[in-house]
Every structure is written in C-alpha cells, then in structure tokens.
Amino acid sequence: MKYKVDKNGYYGEFGGAFIPELLYPNIEELALNYERIISSETFQKKYIQLLKDYVGRPTPLYFAKRLSEKYHVPIYLKREDLNHTGAHKINNTIGQILIAKHLGKKRIIAETGAGQHGVATATVCALMNLECVVYMGAVDIERQAPNVARMKMLGATVIPAKSGSQTLKDATNEAIRDWIGNPEDTYYLIGSVVGPHPYPDMVAKLQSVISEEIKAQLLEKTGTEFPTKIIACVGGGSNAAGAFYHFLENKNVELIAVEAAGKGIETKETAATSQIGDMGILHGSKTLLMQDEFGQVIEPYSISAGLDYPGVGPLHAHLFQSKRATFLNATDTEALEAALELTRLEGIIPALESAHALAVLSKINFKKDDVVVLNLSGRGDKDLATYQKYLEHEQAK
Amino acid sequence: MNKLNKIFKEKKNRISSLFFTAGFPSLDSTIPILKTLEKEKIDFVEVGMPYSDPMADGETIQNSSKIALENGMNLDILFFQLEKAKDEISIPMVLMGYLNQVLKYGVDKFCERCKASGIETMILPDLPIFEYENFYKEKFEKYGIQSVFLITPQTSEERIRKIDALSETFIYVVASASITGVKSEISEKQIAYFNRIKEMKLKNPTMIGFGISNKETFDTACEYANGAIIGSAFIKMISESKDYLKEISNWNFTN
C-alpha cells in the first residue's frame, strides 16, 4: 500500500482536482512546478534558513514528565506551539510564500478558521511585502477576535464570509471565488492538506519538517527514531499530515488522528467527518465529507474553530479507509478538560485544537513498551476567552 | 440527434438561453417558469440543481440556491416534477449543478432519471475533462447524456481544441475570469477574446455566458457566438418581481 500521492494527484481513491475550468491554469501551473521548486537548492536554502531564524525551528520535543506519570506511558510533546505566530501553520505559509514569489504572484489570498493560518499568512506577507486578503467566517471572526486583530495589525484585509455556516468551509468557498475572479496575479495560499491536487501534497511536504525533526530528536532522547504511537488532531489535517509524514511507511508506528466530536458523534453537532461522513467532493478534492442523501454539505460543529470543517484532507481519507491510521475523537468538554489538565500538569496552555489530541490520552490502553509522541500543534492564547468561560463555569459548580 | 443539436442545426445565431435555479422562488415554481419560457420562445434553458456549496457562483445564484434548498427542493422532487410535466414541455433543458450531487445520487440512477425526464445535456462545472474522459464519459453516453464544458479567457488554444473534440452539443464560453453575476459591461479585452474563439472555427457552436445581463450585452455576445446565456440577471428579476411569470413574458432581450 502506498500512502503518498500518485501522479494524478490521488491517494488511493481520494484526491484529484475537481475544479471549474476557470481555475485550471492556476492549478496546472502549480501542479507542474511545485515539486521542482520545493526540491530546488535555492528554495531549500531560503526555507530552511527562515524556519530556523524566523520561525524558531527546530521546535523542542519535550518529555512531559508529569503527564507521562499520569498516563503511565512516556509522552513526548512536539512543541509546535512554540513556533513564531503560535502554531504549526507557519511551516506551510513560509514555504508557499516562497513558491508564490517564485511564480511571480503579487497578491495572496487565504482562508482561515481559528485564525492561525490567517495570522501565519499575514505574517509572511508582511515579511515578503505582498498584499494579503484573508477570508474568515463571520462566526469565527466573533470567536477568535485576538487573531483578527493580529491579522489587521499585520496589514491584511480580513473579509467576513457570510454564506452557509459562516465558518471555515464558507471562508474556503469565498477564497476560491476570489481566485476565480483574479487568476493572473493572485496566489491562493491554502492552509491545510485540503483542496485540489497539488495542495494536499504540497502542504503535507511543507509540514513534514515536523516528523523529520521528531525522528532525529527521538533518536537522540531514546535511541530509536520511531515512537509506537503518534497522536495529532485533524480538522483539514495539516499538523497530523506533518507529524505522520515520515512514519507513513513504517507500520510499527501507530498513527492516531483525533477529530472533533463537538457535542458528540451521536448528535448532529459534530465535526468528526470519518465517523459520520462518506465519499464526496469538497473544495476540489474527492474525500470523506459530511453530507446528506443528496450530497448537500452538512454544516459541522466544534467548539474549536480550527477543527470545524465538514471534510478531511484526501490523505487522511485514505489513511482512514485503508486503516493505516486509527481515528478517534473528543468532545468539546473532553477537549476543555484536557486543556486544563495539561496547563496544570505541565504549565503549557494548548490551543483548543491540540487539546482534542490530548483528550484521547485517557481513552487509549497503552502497552508497557509504548512511546508516545503527541503533536502539540498550537498554543492557547487565542482561546483564553473560551477557557475563562469554562473555568468560571467549573468554579460555579 | 438530441433536441439541442437540432436547435443548433436549425438556428445559427441569436440563440437565447436562460438559467434559473430549480425550486426558486418556490418549490413549485420550476414547471410554470419552464412553460412560460417555452411560450416566449426562449431556445433552451439551463435548470440549476441547488447546491449548498456552489463555488463557481456569485451571490445571486448562491442566494437562490439557499432559498431553493430551504424550500425543500432536492433531486428526487425535481426529477418527479420534470417527469410529470414531460409531455407538456418541449423546450430543451440542460441540467447544471455540481459533481458531488451526481456522485451522491449515484451516477447510474442520476442518468436514468435524466433520461426519464427528457434531459439529454448536463453542465457540471467542477467535472474537469481529465476526470470526464477517464471515469464518466462512457457512462453518460450509455444513457445518451452529453456534457457541456466551459472555456475561459485563460484556457489555452490546445485545451480549447481538446474540449471541442470532446464536446457534442455546444461550448460554453465564459465571458470573463469571474464567478457568475459579476460583470455588467463587455470590455475590449473580452471582445478580443471572443474574436479569438470565433476565429478558431470550432466544430461546436458556442454560447457566451457569465456577465450577460440584458439586451445590450446579449446583442454584443451574439455578434461573436451563436448565442448567449443570461443567469444571475434573470434570477434577480424573478426575486424582485411580485408577478414573475408576467414579468418573464414582458421581458424582451432577444429582439
């Protein structure tokens, strides 16, 4: 079984590029050039240097002692929360902005859910002196106000997406519509391993620095490159793709993807695509999708804006269908509890998205010789209002 | 030869077409609108299957889709309405929507229901020709269903030739790089593009759409193509009118 993309842009049955003819030249330009650009010496030199000096990589692989004691298994946290701008998202935006520059694009558009990708895009646009327009669901603008303020301070224009559920899915639709109307000078900087080929593969490659570092760091700490389990949250799935990437072909490493169950997968308010979705086409990719019997996309729900997406990237759909990865999920409440637990045990406030990954630690029966790496994809500063409300609620009990 | 081929054979220019969303403005409005358009001698219609995530559509069509879905429109109801009215309607219809609707309904079931409803032509803007050739062409053809493809100002000559070779009904010439319902005048740059397409002497007839909104833009488009398609402007008219059937009858953009 192959887990990486084939020459037509497919992962098994999933992937492809289902795009209107209007976007064909842009996608074709990217598909023909991205591998060559990424593997070129000039790109690699700039990319690696910026990741080191500007982003602050490598991020530490931290042995979480008290958390490990609690769950009776060694747990290493990959500290993507320590990246510049507070999440793994910037690994991708640094790479894509260099590609956009190489292609001579003048204007950058992006979609964002939690605002992390929006901030990471606005940041690299400031760095490279490029115009930046970020589409963000009107609902998300409300619940992630600090990130909206950051994007604006960085000079980006934030446009509210007011269609549909007014969240990440709709922001993505609006960004695609913008690109259709501005095919020549504009580059669409997608934030996750979703969208038409080559985006899922390109973003996975740019995020693969996470698992590359994990291998080297784990070797240094434990004498082996391979953990027995890697845990990461999945909305679109970019941090999971990055954390899994260099372990995909090693079956001894169990890949654990954690989706947002929202109020529970038995309720209608959930974003656990693999549990209630089936094959469909979303944002130009054949993947797993939450939809009704007529193929209308069902609006997802999660407390976490970054996981509030009705699909998963095609790589993850393939990992799910082929059973290469184990798909678990965590509810809003479980994520909040896990966030508080990590904060109190380790002094690290995680992003709500990453808290979903932490929440499954209590659901897994660990074996005696397990070694766990958990990708702590982002920090929780942006979620303080939500956490505060939760704490007040808990204290009132 | 299907009904649309016949029209293009008999009429070489000023072919008129309108797009509207099934189930908009009300669940039962689709058949009355079709009958009115037939009475007014519109050459053919495009019936939009309302979709939750219409990525190539602007606000007007998005809103009409949203309302149609809220009205309860779905493919079962649409096919039921069309089958029931089949003997009363002879205006050729093109079904337009997004590939996911067809996939989820089941490609075979979808094609069977099209056939039973008298629909012989389909436009799925997010079905690229690579996928069409490799996975769908044979199946659609088995049911006698033809696909129409879009070309845009950015489409290369080589690709236009390829689309021309794959097409059997007409080629949908997207007037500008935009989603539906945005531009209102036709620029010199667009004229140059229309001329470029005209001079390619394609084997298929061409219809210009996206941004065609009134008699003036319709007339201009017809100078460079066999006809033109009005979508968003027609939907706007329906949504702003108290008696839209009457207004459709009074709306004259073809003479």
XYZ file of C-alpha atoms in Angstrom:
652
model
C 0.000 0.000 0.000
C 1.225 3.444 -0.952
C 0.338 6.393 1.211
C 1.834 9.217 -0.783
C 0.202 10.923 -3.714
C 0.262 9.322 -7.211
C 0.990 11.110 -10.478
C -2.670 12.038 -10.988
C -2.949 13.586 -7.557
C -4.712 10.685 -5.881
C -4.280 8.910 -2.554
C -5.939 5.591 -3.359
C -9.482 6.585 -4.314
C -9.217 10.048 -2.799
C -7.846 13.344 -4.039
C -7.774 14.646 -7.602
C -8.563 18.160 -8.761
C -12.286 18.830 -9.190
C -12.122 22.441 -10.151
C -14.012 24.693 -12.513
C -12.204 25.319 -15.810
C -11.694 28.874 -14.546
C -9.086 27.627 -12.081
C -7.417 25.139 -14.397
C -4.462 27.324 -15.494
C -3.596 28.222 -11.880
C -3.778 24.675 -10.607
C -1.902 23.367 -13.635
C 0.868 25.933 -13.156
C 1.252 24.852 -9.550
C 0.975 21.116 -10.228
C 3.673 21.290 -12.888
C 6.078 23.324 -10.793
C 5.669 22.722 -7.064
C 7.892 19.653 -6.746
C 10.648 21.199 -8.787
C 10.510 24.452 -6.822
C 10.408 22.739 -3.420
C 13.326 20.465 -4.210
C 15.456 23.229 -5.717
C 18.538 24.308 -3.835
C 17.525 27.990 -3.738
C 14.141 27.180 -2.217
C 15.547 24.744 0.331
C 18.219 27.190 1.412
C 15.743 30.029 1.983
C 13.074 27.794 3.506
C 15.419 26.133 5.988
C 17.004 29.420 6.937
C 13.661 31.133 7.572
C 12.377 28.152 9.566
C 15.480 28.359 11.715
C 15.998 32.086 12.183
C 12.474 33.443 11.798
C 10.138 30.662 12.934
C 12.431 29.308 15.634
C 12.843 25.725 14.471
C 13.604 23.079 15.395
C 10.803 23.133 17.946
C 11.612 21.108 21.057
C 10.483 17.544 21.591
C 9.629 17.814 25.247
C 9.360 14.831 27.575
C 6.226 15.668 29.590
C 7.122 14.034 32.880
C 4.003 14.693 34.942
C 1.679 13.940 32.049
C 3.602 10.695 31.458
C 3.234 9.727 35.119
C -0.483 10.313 34.976
C -0.993 8.028 31.964
C 1.785 5.533 32.827
C 3.446 5.884 29.453
C 6.287 8.082 28.200
C 4.733 11.034 26.375
C 6.748 13.449 24.273
C 5.153 16.698 23.184
C 6.245 18.128 19.846
C 6.146 21.795 20.697
C 4.695 23.358 17.535
C 3.053 25.837 19.891
C 6.456 27.480 20.271
C 6.672 28.444 16.613
C 6.512 32.114 15.677
C 2.786 33.055 15.483
C 1.900 30.214 17.830
C 1.181 27.152 15.719
C 2.475 24.776 13.067
C 0.683 26.800 10.366
C 3.710 28.956 9.634
C 5.783 26.000 8.353
C 3.398 25.907 5.420
C 2.986 29.635 4.836
C 6.762 30.209 4.753
C 7.059 27.514 2.082
C 4.107 28.638 -0.013
C 5.033 32.312 0.078
C 8.412 31.386 -1.407
C 6.588 29.405 -4.105
C 4.223 32.338 -4.771
C 7.223 34.658 -5.092
C 8.903 32.224 -7.447
C 5.765 32.190 -9.627
C 5.773 36.000 -9.675
C 2.427 36.451 -7.860
C 1.600 39.847 -6.371
C -1.457 39.214 -4.225
C -2.037 36.495 -1.641
C -5.436 35.188 -0.572
C -6.132 32.710 2.209
C -8.953 31.152 4.191
C -8.821 30.749 7.925
C -10.813 29.042 10.648
C -9.272 29.673 14.048
C -7.287 32.500 12.526
C -3.942 30.728 12.977
C -3.457 30.208 9.268
C -4.686 33.741 8.610
C -2.139 35.149 11.032
C 0.618 32.943 9.620
C -0.262 34.118 6.102
C -0.500 37.791 7.074
C 2.885 37.402 8.778
C 4.732 36.041 5.759
C 3.017 38.606 3.522
C 4.344 41.375 5.742
C 7.756 39.721 5.619
C 7.701 39.491 1.820
C 5.853 42.760 1.213
C 2.885 41.186 -0.582
C -0.777 42.196 -0.465
C -2.789 39.872 1.768
C -6.534 39.168 1.825
C -7.890 36.681 4.356
C -11.385 35.196 4.208
C -12.795 34.215 7.571
C -16.270 33.010 8.549
C -18.308 35.711 10.270
C -18.912 33.327 13.194
C -15.180 32.657 13.526
C -14.410 36.382 13.441
C -16.559 36.636 16.568
C -14.998 33.766 18.469
C -11.355 34.378 17.511
C -11.157 38.133 17.941
C -7.478 38.285 19.037
C -6.348 36.663 15.782
C -8.479 39.049 13.722
C -6.759 41.944 15.460
C -3.343 40.428 14.761
C -4.098 39.949 11.066
C -5.221 43.556 10.760
C -2.146 44.823 12.580
C -0.033 42.811 10.152
C -1.664 44.713 7.315
C -4.048 42.065 5.988
C -7.581 42.746 4.825
C -9.980 40.403 6.626
C -13.189 39.724 4.703
C -16.045 38.025 6.554
C -17.598 35.012 4.812
C -21.312 35.348 5.343
C -22.602 32.363 3.383
C -23.607 28.981 4.839
C -22.470 28.272 8.386
C -20.123 31.280 8.238
C -17.146 29.163 9.280
C -14.058 27.607 7.674
C -15.914 25.818 4.847
C -17.533 29.062 3.741
C -14.313 31.041 4.071
C -12.746 28.470 1.727
C -15.597 28.862 -0.793
C -15.115 32.628 -0.742
C -11.360 32.336 -1.232
C -11.919 30.025 -4.221
C -14.398 32.535 -5.696
C -11.857 35.328 -5.258
C -9.241 33.230 -7.065
C -11.628 32.526 -9.946
C -12.018 36.281 -10.376
C -8.286 37.027 -10.091
C -6.487 34.201 -11.849
C -3.410 36.022 -13.058
C -1.791 37.939 -10.232
C -3.219 36.099 -7.237
C -1.881 33.105 -5.346
C -4.234 31.089 -3.148
C -2.302 30.087 -0.047
C -4.320 27.156 1.334
C -3.745 26.419 4.999
C -4.382 22.721 5.207
C -3.931 19.443 3.338
C -7.221 20.031 1.550
C -8.270 21.441 -1.821
C -7.393 20.271 -5.318
C -4.141 18.499 -6.141
C -1.351 19.602 -5.679
C -2.318 21.405 -2.471
C -2.743 18.359 -0.196
C 0.669 17.013 -1.188
C 2.378 20.388 -1.231
C 1.134 21.335 2.245
C 1.985 17.871 3.610
C 5.523 18.198 2.236
C 5.938 21.637 3.794
C 4.634 20.369 7.142
C 6.728 17.199 7.002
C 9.514 19.080 8.778
C 7.592 18.169 11.963
C 8.099 14.406 11.610
C 11.602 14.891 10.226
C 12.545 16.630 13.450
C 10.653 14.154 15.626
C 12.738 11.318 14.188
C 16.059 12.997 14.926
C 15.011 14.253 18.350
C 13.535 10.952 19.463
C 16.670 9.130 18.360
C 18.726 11.442 20.482
C 16.463 11.032 23.514
C 15.557 7.355 23.355
C 17.937 5.697 20.924
C 15.207 4.997 18.359
C 13.714 7.151 15.635
C 10.309 5.544 15.911
C 7.652 6.105 18.548
C 4.948 3.421 18.842
C 2.159 5.971 18.659
C 1.809 9.465 17.203
C -1.244 11.472 18.155
C -2.449 14.581 16.320
C -5.738 16.415 15.900
C -7.399 16.548 12.481
C -9.631 19.249 11.062
C -8.397 19.509 7.496
C -5.371 17.642 8.818
C -2.189 19.627 8.169
C -0.493 19.191 11.540
C -1.351 15.479 11.518
C -0.038 15.135 7.956
C 3.215 16.774 9.026
C 3.546 14.652 12.152
C 2.712 11.401 10.312
C 4.618 12.057 7.084
C 7.954 10.329 7.689
C 6.283 7.478 9.552
C 3.649 6.649 6.923
C 5.525 3.637 5.574
C 6.553 2.256 8.976
C 3.654 0.107 10.137
C 5.117 -0.252 13.626
C 4.203 3.361 14.256
C 0.522 3.673 15.029
C -0.912 6.910 13.623
C -3.735 8.291 15.738
C -5.877 11.043 14.241
C -8.245 12.848 16.579
C -11.343 14.553 15.209
C -13.626 16.998 16.968
C -16.782 15.234 18.147
C -18.361 18.566 19.083
C -21.304 17.729 21.330
C -20.913 14.040 20.466
C -20.919 12.000 17.249
C -24.433 10.772 18.051
C -25.671 14.373 17.973
C -25.925 16.465 14.826
C -23.451 18.940 16.240
C -20.136 17.362 15.384
C -17.149 17.706 13.074
C -15.991 14.056 13.240
C -16.040 13.548 9.478
C -14.699 9.986 9.404
C -17.439 8.839 11.764
C -20.475 10.279 10.028
C -19.230 11.206 6.550
C -18.774 9.316 3.313
C -17.089 9.842 -0.031
C -17.795 13.115 -1.759
C -16.236 16.177 -3.294
C -15.388 19.217 -1.233
C -13.276 22.198 -2.236
C -11.959 20.447 -5.308
C -10.968 17.168 -3.691
C -12.593 13.737 -3.552
C -12.530 12.898 0.115
C -14.618 11.974 3.131
C -17.312 14.514 3.645
C -20.263 15.200 5.929
C -23.233 15.311 3.569
C -26.907 14.488 3.331
C -28.501 11.935 0.978
C -28.491 14.485 -1.865
C -24.831 15.448 -1.490
C -25.550 18.749 0.245
C -22.729 19.539 2.636
C -23.752 19.313 6.287
C -22.587 22.180 8.421
C -20.179 20.927 11.062
C -19.914 21.974 14.663
C -16.999 22.131 17.076
C -16.006 24.472 19.883
C -12.668 24.633 18.093
C -12.768 26.871 15.029
C -9.713 25.124 13.572
C -11.439 21.725 13.555
C -14.864 22.985 12.488
C -14.670 21.575 8.949
C -17.010 19.076 7.224
C -14.242 17.165 5.462
C -10.699 15.879 5.926
C -7.791 16.025 3.507
C -7.650 13.183 0.956
C -4.506 11.715 2.558
C -6.428 11.281 5.815
C -9.442 9.839 3.997
C -7.049 7.267 2.526
C -5.391 6.572 5.893
C -8.841 6.056 7.393
C -10.187 3.831 4.658
C -7.042 1.705 4.460
C -6.995 1.512 8.277
C -3.408 2.782 8.301
C -4.438 5.370 10.887
C -6.694 4.995 13.907
C -9.373 7.663 14.037
C -10.523 8.725 17.491
C -12.489 11.768 18.544
C -13.009 14.059 21.516
C -15.964 16.202 22.512
C -15.875 19.901 23.369
C -15.944 19.124 27.068
C -13.257 16.456 26.857
C -11.018 18.908 24.994
C -11.585 21.636 27.585
C -10.784 19.210 30.416
C -7.634 18.053 28.630
C -6.506 21.640 28.058
C -6.877 22.412 31.734
C -5.079 19.188 32.661
C -2.032 19.972 30.510
C -1.947 23.512 31.856
C -1.947 22.335 35.460
C 0.438 19.398 34.959
C 2.985 20.931 32.622
C 2.425 24.682 32.643
C 1.542 24.700 28.948
C -1.712 26.238 27.715
C -2.564 24.377 24.489
C -4.741 25.565 21.626
C -8.262 24.130 21.689
C -7.427 22.165 18.536
C -4.395 20.491 20.139
C -6.432 19.885 23.293
C -8.522 17.402 21.267
C -5.381 15.323 20.712
C -4.579 15.477 24.433
C -8.122 14.376 25.267
C -7.647 10.874 23.835
C -4.770 10.036 26.203
C -7.383 8.855 28.692
C -9.117 6.709 26.040
C -6.146 4.624 24.933
C -4.992 1.433 26.633
C -1.254 1.938 26.487
C 1.070 -1.048 26.425
C 4.088 -1.410 28.654
C 6.627 -0.537 25.972
C 4.697 2.242 24.264
C 6.433 5.511 23.407
C 4.014 8.293 22.545
C 4.612 11.457 20.576
C 1.783 13.982 20.675
C 1.845 16.895 18.281
C 1.039 19.991 20.283
C 0.056 21.951 17.197
C -0.627 25.341 18.740
C -0.773 27.487 21.837
C -3.915 28.558 23.627
C -3.587 32.347 23.785
C -6.276 32.765 21.143
C -8.653 30.569 23.172
C -8.335 32.341 26.507
C -11.872 33.725 26.378
C -13.274 30.213 25.882
C -11.053 28.797 28.625
C -12.026 31.587 31.004
C -15.691 30.880 30.477
C -15.073 27.185 31.107
C -13.159 27.890 34.315
C -15.891 30.198 35.630
C -18.454 27.536 34.807
C -16.404 24.872 36.618
C -15.924 27.052 39.671
C -19.637 27.788 39.841
C -20.410 24.062 40.059
C -29.651 13.746 -32.588
C -30.827 15.339 -29.354
C -33.167 18.294 -29.082
C -30.371 20.774 -28.506
C -28.364 19.578 -31.509
C -31.471 20.162 -33.582
C -31.791 23.731 -32.371
C -28.169 24.493 -33.186
C -28.642 22.914 -36.599
C -31.705 24.954 -37.419
C -30.677 28.241 -35.897
C -27.206 29.669 -36.386
C -27.343 32.840 -34.382
C -29.058 34.738 -31.590
C -29.795 31.550 -29.730
C -31.246 32.528 -26.389
C -30.865 30.683 -23.155
C -31.743 31.411 -19.561
C -30.504 29.871 -16.349
C -32.565 29.591 -13.229
C -32.431 27.591 -10.037
C -34.937 24.764 -9.563
C -37.129 25.332 -6.522
C -36.648 29.080 -6.591
C -38.543 31.219 -5.716
C -40.882 28.445 -4.541
C -40.851 24.658 -4.552
C -43.468 24.503 -7.315
C -42.226 27.367 -9.485
C -39.945 25.327 -11.740
C -42.551 23.942 -14.152
C -44.518 27.223 -14.540
C -41.255 29.064 -15.297
C -40.282 26.438 -17.889
C -43.707 26.691 -19.561
C -43.519 30.477 -19.657
C -40.042 30.398 -21.205
C -41.256 27.922 -23.810
C -44.204 30.154 -24.635
C -41.848 33.114 -25.005
C -39.750 31.115 -27.474
C -36.543 31.037 -25.480
C -34.436 28.467 -27.339
C -33.304 26.425 -24.353
C -32.989 26.627 -20.592
C -30.463 25.670 -18.005
C -32.004 24.329 -14.855
C -29.758 24.698 -11.821
C -29.776 21.960 -9.207
C -29.471 23.962 -5.985
C -26.292 23.157 -4.067
C -25.027 24.033 -0.610
C -21.520 24.975 -1.772
C -21.688 26.434 -5.289
C -18.077 27.520 -5.629
C -18.316 28.991 -9.135
C -21.390 31.067 -8.356
C -21.782 34.635 -7.166
C -24.163 35.949 -4.553
C -27.339 35.958 -6.646
C -27.192 32.286 -7.580
C -25.886 31.367 -4.110
C -28.940 33.008 -2.564
C -31.343 31.389 -4.983
C -29.788 28.001 -4.172
C -30.083 28.634 -0.476
C -33.750 29.580 -0.777
C -34.474 26.610 -3.057
C -32.910 24.235 -0.520
C -34.894 25.868 2.284
C -37.990 25.370 0.142
C -37.201 21.667 0.251
C -36.012 21.228 -3.327
C -33.942 18.121 -3.939
C -33.158 15.867 -6.903
C -35.990 13.428 -6.156
C -38.536 16.238 -6.209
C -37.000 17.925 -9.251
C -36.991 14.716 -11.311
C -40.537 13.945 -10.147
C -41.728 17.397 -11.275
C -39.937 17.135 -14.627
C -41.167 13.607 -15.352
C -44.728 14.562 -14.528
C -44.634 17.575 -16.849
C -42.665 15.823 -19.568
C -45.493 15.742 -22.132
C -46.353 19.406 -21.600
C -42.841 20.779 -22.039
C -40.742 20.530 -25.148
C -38.163 23.283 -24.572
C -34.726 21.631 -24.354
C -33.274 21.609 -20.866
C -29.709 21.442 -19.636
C -29.201 20.379 -16.041
C -26.500 22.329 -14.278
C -25.008 21.593 -10.879
C -22.008 20.257 -9.037
C -20.445 16.820 -9.395
C -20.981 15.847 -5.773
C -24.746 15.942 -6.289
C -24.449 13.411 -9.103
C -21.973 11.185 -7.235
C -24.053 11.024 -4.089
C -27.279 10.378 -6.013
C -25.475 7.628 -7.914
C -24.251 8.217 -11.461
C -26.476 5.497 -12.979
C -29.572 6.494 -11.048
C -28.957 10.131 -11.932
C -28.608 9.356 -15.644
C -31.713 7.142 -15.633
C -33.798 9.879 -14.036
C -32.424 12.429 -16.540
C -33.424 10.175 -19.388
C -36.901 9.662 -17.942
C -37.260 13.449 -17.572
C -36.213 14.166 -21.136
C -32.875 15.687 -20.173
C -30.048 14.973 -22.581
C -27.451 17.535 -21.609
C -25.561 18.362 -18.442
C -23.129 21.008 -17.225
C -21.056 20.159 -14.180
C -18.533 22.996 -13.835
C -16.366 21.093 -11.352
C -16.058 17.992 -13.516
C -12.732 18.522 -15.305
C -12.187 16.968 -18.706
C -9.483 14.624 -17.361
C -11.953 13.046 -14.933
C -14.738 13.121 -17.512
C -12.749 11.236 -20.123
C -11.415 8.639 -17.722
C -14.359 7.956 -15.455
C -17.656 9.417 -16.648
C -17.854 9.776 -20.434
C -18.727 6.175 -21.169
C -21.407 6.025 -18.525
C -23.064 9.302 -19.517
C -23.030 8.275 -23.174
C -24.669 4.952 -22.342
C -27.711 6.971 -21.270
C -27.438 9.374 -24.176
C -26.348 12.245 -21.979
C -23.980 14.832 -23.380
C -21.719 17.056 -21.339
C -21.025 20.712 -21.968
C -17.660 22.163 -20.960
C -16.610 25.679 -20.141
C -13.743 27.637 -21.634
C -12.408 30.879 -20.191
C -10.101 33.722 -21.254
C -7.257 31.735 -19.647
C -7.925 28.469 -21.475
C -5.096 27.660 -23.900
C -5.768 27.055 -27.576
C -4.604 23.471 -27.268
C -7.053 22.839 -24.459
C -9.900 24.547 -26.324
C -9.237 22.193 -29.255
C -9.370 19.264 -26.900
C -12.636 20.455 -25.347
C -14.037 20.995 -28.832
C -13.166 17.427 -29.766
C -14.832 16.093 -26.601
C -17.986 18.176 -26.975
C -21.073 17.283 -28.973
C -23.595 19.973 -28.082
C -22.059 23.383 -27.616
C -19.144 25.072 -25.893
C -19.876 27.377 -23.004
C -17.675 30.444 -23.420
C -17.232 32.064 -20.019
C -17.133 35.777 -20.800
C -14.566 36.811 -18.218
C -12.493 35.476 -15.368
C -15.193 35.677 -12.746
C -17.851 33.827 -10.857
C -21.435 34.204 -12.086
C -23.253 37.514 -11.885
C -20.362 39.932 -11.515
C -19.516 41.980 -14.625
C -22.092 44.148 -16.344
C -20.414 45.597 -19.435
C -18.343 43.908 -22.099
C -14.812 45.276 -22.386
C -12.477 45.487 -25.370
C -10.330 42.810 -23.822
C -13.332 40.500 -23.778
C -14.151 41.325 -27.398
C -10.602 40.350 -28.358
C -11.071 37.049 -26.552
C -14.457 36.426 -28.235
C -12.846 37.139 -31.598
C -10.011 34.765 -30.840
C -12.529 31.987 -30.136
C -14.579 32.876 -33.215
C -11.521 32.688 -35.438
C -10.671 29.230 -34.152
C -13.627 27.920 -36.208
C -14.583 25.263 -33.676
C -16.726 22.336 -34.782
C -19.191 23.027 -31.972
C -21.468 26.034 -31.678
C -20.596 28.483 -28.903
C -22.721 30.171 -26.273
C -21.395 33.057 -24.204
C -22.346 33.229 -20.545
C -21.331 34.831 -17.190
C -21.963 38.566 -17.095
C -24.623 38.615 -19.823
C -27.454 40.528 -18.218
C -29.616 42.464 -20.693
C -30.439 43.136 -24.342
C -27.281 45.149 -24.882
C -24.861 42.529 -23.589
C -26.898 39.782 -25.250
C -26.635 41.556 -28.619
C -22.892 42.079 -28.253
C -22.322 38.445 -27.291
C -24.359 37.252 -30.265
C -22.008 39.048 -32.642
C -19.238 36.683 -31.607
C -21.037 33.463 -30.709
C -24.114 31.502 -31.760
C -25.972 32.802 -28.765
C -25.782 33.808 -25.134
C -26.956 32.752 -21.708
C -28.412 35.007 -19.028
C -28.370 33.670 -15.463
C -27.986 35.931 -12.459
C -29.859 38.851 -14.039
C -32.803 36.545 -14.742
C -32.794 35.258 -11.165
C -32.607 38.827 -9.871
C -35.641 39.695 -11.949
C -37.574 36.744 -10.548
C -36.660 37.579 -6.978
C -37.529 41.252 -7.279
C -40.852 40.755 -9.020
C -44.300 40.325 -7.499
C -45.622 38.514 -10.572
C -42.542 36.961 -12.066
C -44.336 34.875 -14.717
C -45.880 38.030 -16.123
C -42.579 39.829 -15.962
C -40.842 36.962 -17.759
C -43.422 37.292 -20.537
C -42.808 41.019 -20.769
C -39.014 40.753 -20.671
C -37.715 41.048 -24.162
C -33.972 40.836 -24.588
C -33.849 38.914 -27.854
C -35.498 41.257 -30.337
